[in-house]
């Protein structure tokens, strides 16, 4: 029996075989009545909505300036891409590459894969190349570190603020929203995708 096909009661440790439930139905422990699990398919709606919102926040974050710096009457705007290329050409190529992967590439792959897999499951279809997609997702999730990037930007802005006029741009708001959304998304269990895919038609 696969681990996903049994349910253990949190309260009294009674072991149950999982059964398919109607939407929004709950399974209760036969011994003590504690809720064991709910039909998780309904969570996919909210999950998909959050990934689509993340994709929009990602675009806002990356297509707009993060910051505008005013110094002696001159003003400069910088987006994440401009900041990364400036870091690269200043000779810190490894730093630029690592930042690009963790703040740019990995979140993009993660949001894209989750959106596609969830959209298929929402339609009751089994996503193509599901195994490869899930494998990539599990490995990429810990490396998508928008929150670390966000913290770095805030520290840099506070330091710069002493010497120059720093105006946060729309890109920074995009990253703030993206950080919150990705943190919520991290609470969703990838096993739920497998369970739904097993029931979906190929
Ligand atoms: Zn129980």
Short mmCIF file of C-alpha atoms and ligand atoms in Angstrom, two decimals:
data_model
loop_
_atom_site.label_atom_id
_atom_site.label_comp_id
_atom_site.label_asym_id
_atom_site.label_seq_id
_atom_site.Cartn_x
_atom_site.Cartn_y
_atom_site.Cartn_z
CA UNK A 1 0.00 0.00 0.00
CA UNK A 2 1.36 3.43 -0.89
CA UNK A 3 1.71 5.93 2.00
CA UNK A 4 -0.79 8.23 0.24
CA UNK A 5 -3.49 5.53 0.34
CA UNK A 6 -3.63 5.36 4.15
CA UNK A 7 -4.72 7.98 6.66
CA UNK A 8 -3.61 7.94 10.29
CA UNK A 9 -5.76 9.73 12.88
CA UNK A 10 -3.78 12.57 14.51
CA UNK A 11 -5.74 12.13 17.70
CA UNK A 12 -5.85 8.36 18.39
CA UNK A 13 -3.43 6.90 15.77
CA UNK A 14 -6.10 4.66 14.23
CA UNK A 15 -5.12 3.68 10.67
CA UNK A 16 -7.67 3.99 7.87
CA UNK A 17 -7.66 3.22 4.18
CA UNK A 18 -8.26 6.40 2.16
CA UNK A 19 -11.39 6.48 0.03
CA UNK A 20 -12.42 8.94 -2.66
CA UNK A 21 -14.72 11.60 -1.27
CA UNK A 22 -17.32 13.79 -2.87
CA UNK A 23 -16.22 17.43 -3.32
CA UNK A 24 -16.10 19.27 0.01
CA UNK A 25 -16.76 16.03 1.93
CA UNK A 26 -14.73 15.11 5.03
CA UNK A 27 -13.52 11.74 6.28
CA UNK A 28 -13.80 11.20 10.05
CA UNK A 29 -11.96 8.74 12.28
CA UNK A 30 -14.20 5.72 13.01
CA UNK A 31 -12.86 5.52 16.55
CA UNK A 32 -12.85 9.12 17.83
CA UNK A 33 -14.53 11.19 15.11
CA UNK A 34 -11.56 13.53 14.40
CA UNK A 35 -11.46 14.88 10.82
CA UNK A 36 -8.89 12.76 8.94
CA UNK A 37 -8.83 14.51 5.58
CA UNK A 38 -11.04 16.45 3.23
CA UNK A 39 -11.55 16.17 -0.50
CA UNK A 40 -8.45 18.07 -1.49
CA UNK A 41 -9.42 18.72 -5.04
CA UNK A 42 -11.28 21.82 -3.94
CA UNK A 43 -7.97 23.29 -2.76
CA UNK A 44 -6.75 23.22 -6.35
CA UNK A 45 -8.98 26.21 -7.26
CA UNK A 46 -7.34 28.39 -4.63
CA UNK A 47 -3.90 27.02 -5.44
CA UNK A 48 -4.30 27.76 -9.16
CA UNK A 49 -5.61 31.27 -8.40
CA UNK A 50 -2.51 31.90 -6.26
CA UNK A 51 -0.10 30.68 -8.96
CA UNK A 52 -1.78 32.93 -11.56
CA UNK A 53 -1.57 35.87 -9.11
CA UNK A 54 2.13 34.99 -8.59
CA UNK A 55 2.72 35.03 -12.36
CA UNK A 56 1.21 38.54 -12.56
CA UNK A 57 3.26 39.72 -9.53
CA UNK A 58 6.38 38.19 -11.15
CA UNK A 59 5.79 40.19 -14.35
CA UNK A 60 5.14 43.43 -12.42
CA UNK A 61 8.28 42.80 -10.33
CA UNK A 62 10.54 42.15 -13.30
CA UNK A 63 9.23 44.57 -15.89
CA UNK A 64 9.26 47.64 -13.63
CA UNK A 65 12.07 49.55 -11.88
CA UNK A 66 12.76 48.30 -8.36
CA UNK A 67 14.15 51.62 -7.31
CA UNK A 68 14.79 55.18 -8.44
CA UNK A 69 17.88 56.83 -7.05
CA UNK A 70 18.25 60.62 -7.07
CA UNK A 71 21.71 62.05 -6.51
CA UNK A 72 22.69 65.70 -7.08
CA UNK A 73 19.71 66.37 -9.32
CA UNK A 74 20.24 63.28 -11.45
CA UNK A 75 17.93 60.33 -11.26
CA UNK A 76 18.53 56.69 -12.23
CA UNK A 77 16.03 53.83 -12.35
CA UNK A 78 16.98 50.18 -12.12
CA UNK A 79 15.01 47.00 -12.74
CA UNK A 80 16.19 43.61 -11.51
CA UNK A 81 17.54 42.78 -14.98
CA UNK A 82 19.51 46.05 -15.15
CA UNK A 83 20.86 45.49 -11.63
CA UNK A 84 21.95 41.95 -12.52
CA UNK A 85 23.68 42.99 -15.74
CA UNK A 86 25.43 45.87 -13.93
CA UNK A 87 26.64 43.36 -11.29
CA UNK A 88 27.83 41.01 -14.05
CA UNK A 89 29.80 43.72 -15.92
CA UNK A 90 31.32 45.05 -12.70
CA UNK A 91 33.24 41.77 -12.49
CA UNK A 92 31.11 39.91 -9.94
CA UNK A 93 29.86 37.31 -12.44
CA UNK A 94 29.26 34.47 -9.89
CA UNK A 95 27.16 36.78 -7.67
CA UNK A 96 25.14 37.98 -10.67
CA UNK A 97 24.60 34.41 -11.90
CA UNK A 98 23.51 33.11 -8.48
CA UNK A 99 21.15 36.06 -7.94
CA UNK A 100 19.72 35.60 -11.45
CA UNK A 101 19.01 31.91 -10.75
CA UNK A 102 17.43 32.39 -7.31
CA UNK A 103 15.45 35.58 -7.95
CA UNK A 104 14.72 35.28 -11.68
CA UNK A 105 15.02 31.81 -13.26
CA UNK A 106 13.92 29.42 -10.46
CA UNK A 107 10.80 31.40 -9.46
CA UNK A 108 9.83 31.61 -13.16
CA UNK A 109 10.19 27.84 -13.68
CA UNK A 110 8.40 27.11 -10.40
CA UNK A 111 5.43 29.40 -11.10
CA UNK A 112 5.21 28.23 -14.73
CA UNK A 113 5.27 24.51 -13.87
CA UNK A 114 2.77 24.83 -11.01
CA UNK A 115 0.39 26.85 -13.17
CA UNK A 116 0.50 24.34 -16.06
CA UNK A 117 0.16 21.24 -13.80
CA UNK A 118 -2.70 22.81 -11.82
CA UNK A 119 -4.50 24.01 -14.95
CA UNK A 120 -4.45 20.44 -16.35
CA UNK A 121 -5.65 18.94 -13.06
CA UNK A 122 -8.39 21.53 -12.79
CA UNK A 123 -9.65 20.32 -16.17
CA UNK A 124 -9.50 16.72 -14.90
CA UNK A 125 -6.62 15.88 -17.25
CA UNK A 126 -3.29 14.27 -16.38
CA UNK A 127 -0.49 16.76 -17.22
CA UNK A 128 2.05 15.58 -19.83
CA UNK A 129 5.54 14.72 -18.48
CA UNK A 130 4.10 14.89 -14.94
CA UNK A 131 6.96 12.91 -13.40
CA UNK A 132 9.62 15.26 -14.83
CA UNK A 133 7.56 18.33 -13.85
CA UNK A 134 7.07 17.13 -10.25
CA UNK A 135 10.74 16.14 -9.96
CA UNK A 136 11.80 19.61 -11.14
CA UNK A 137 9.31 21.32 -8.80
CA UNK A 138 10.48 19.44 -5.69
CA UNK A 139 14.12 20.30 -6.42
CA UNK A 140 13.56 23.88 -7.47
CA UNK A 141 11.22 25.00 -4.69
CA UNK A 142 13.91 25.45 -2.00
CA UNK A 143 16.09 27.42 -4.46
CA UNK A 144 13.50 29.96 -5.43
CA UNK A 145 14.55 32.57 -2.88
CA UNK A 146 12.64 35.73 -3.69
CA UNK A 147 12.33 36.48 0.05
CA UNK A 148 16.14 36.48 0.50
CA UNK A 149 16.46 38.77 -2.51
CA UNK A 150 13.73 41.03 -1.08
CA UNK A 151 15.57 41.27 2.26
CA UNK A 152 18.81 42.14 0.43
CA UNK A 153 17.09 44.91 -1.54
CA UNK A 154 15.52 46.41 1.61
CA UNK A 155 18.89 46.41 3.44
CA UNK A 156 20.57 48.04 0.39
CA UNK A 157 17.82 50.69 0.17
CA UNK A 158 18.11 51.57 3.86
CA UNK A 159 21.90 51.95 3.51
CA UNK A 160 21.60 54.02 0.33
CA UNK A 161 18.89 56.16 1.92
CA UNK A 162 21.48 57.86 4.14
CA UNK A 163 23.39 59.36 1.21
CA UNK A 164 20.85 59.67 -1.59
CA UNK A 165 17.15 60.03 -2.22
CA UNK A 166 15.77 56.54 -2.78
CA UNK A 167 12.28 56.10 -4.20
CA UNK A 168 10.90 52.55 -4.22
CA UNK A 169 9.53 51.61 -7.66
CA UNK A 170 6.56 49.46 -8.74
CA UNK A 171 8.96 46.52 -9.20
CA UNK A 172 9.68 46.52 -5.46
CA UNK A 173 5.94 46.35 -4.67
CA UNK A 174 5.73 43.46 -7.16
CA UNK A 175 8.50 41.62 -5.32
CA UNK A 176 6.84 42.26 -1.95
CA UNK A 177 3.57 40.76 -3.20
CA UNK A 178 5.45 37.90 -4.87
CA UNK A 179 7.27 37.11 -1.59
CA UNK A 180 3.95 36.82 0.27
CA UNK A 181 2.33 34.72 -2.48
CA UNK A 182 5.27 32.30 -2.78
CA UNK A 183 5.33 31.88 1.01
CA UNK A 184 1.64 30.92 0.96
CA UNK A 185 2.25 28.61 -2.03
CA UNK A 186 5.03 26.85 -0.11
CA UNK A 187 2.41 25.62 2.37
CA UNK A 188 0.69 23.56 -0.34
CA UNK A 189 1.71 19.91 -0.35
CA UNK A 190 3.03 18.66 -3.75
CA UNK A 191 1.63 15.20 -2.85
CA UNK A 192 -1.83 16.66 -3.46
CA UNK A 193 -0.86 17.09 -7.13
CA UNK A 194 0.09 13.40 -7.38
CA UNK A 195 -3.14 12.31 -5.73
CA UNK A 196 -5.21 14.37 -8.14
CA UNK A 197 -3.14 13.26 -11.14
CA UNK A 198 -3.70 9.58 -10.26
CA UNK A 199 -7.44 10.14 -10.55
CA UNK A 200 -7.23 12.29 -13.72
CA UNK A 201 -7.68 10.88 -17.21
CA UNK A 202 -4.44 10.70 -19.21
ZN1 LIG B 1 -9.18 8.87 15.95
#
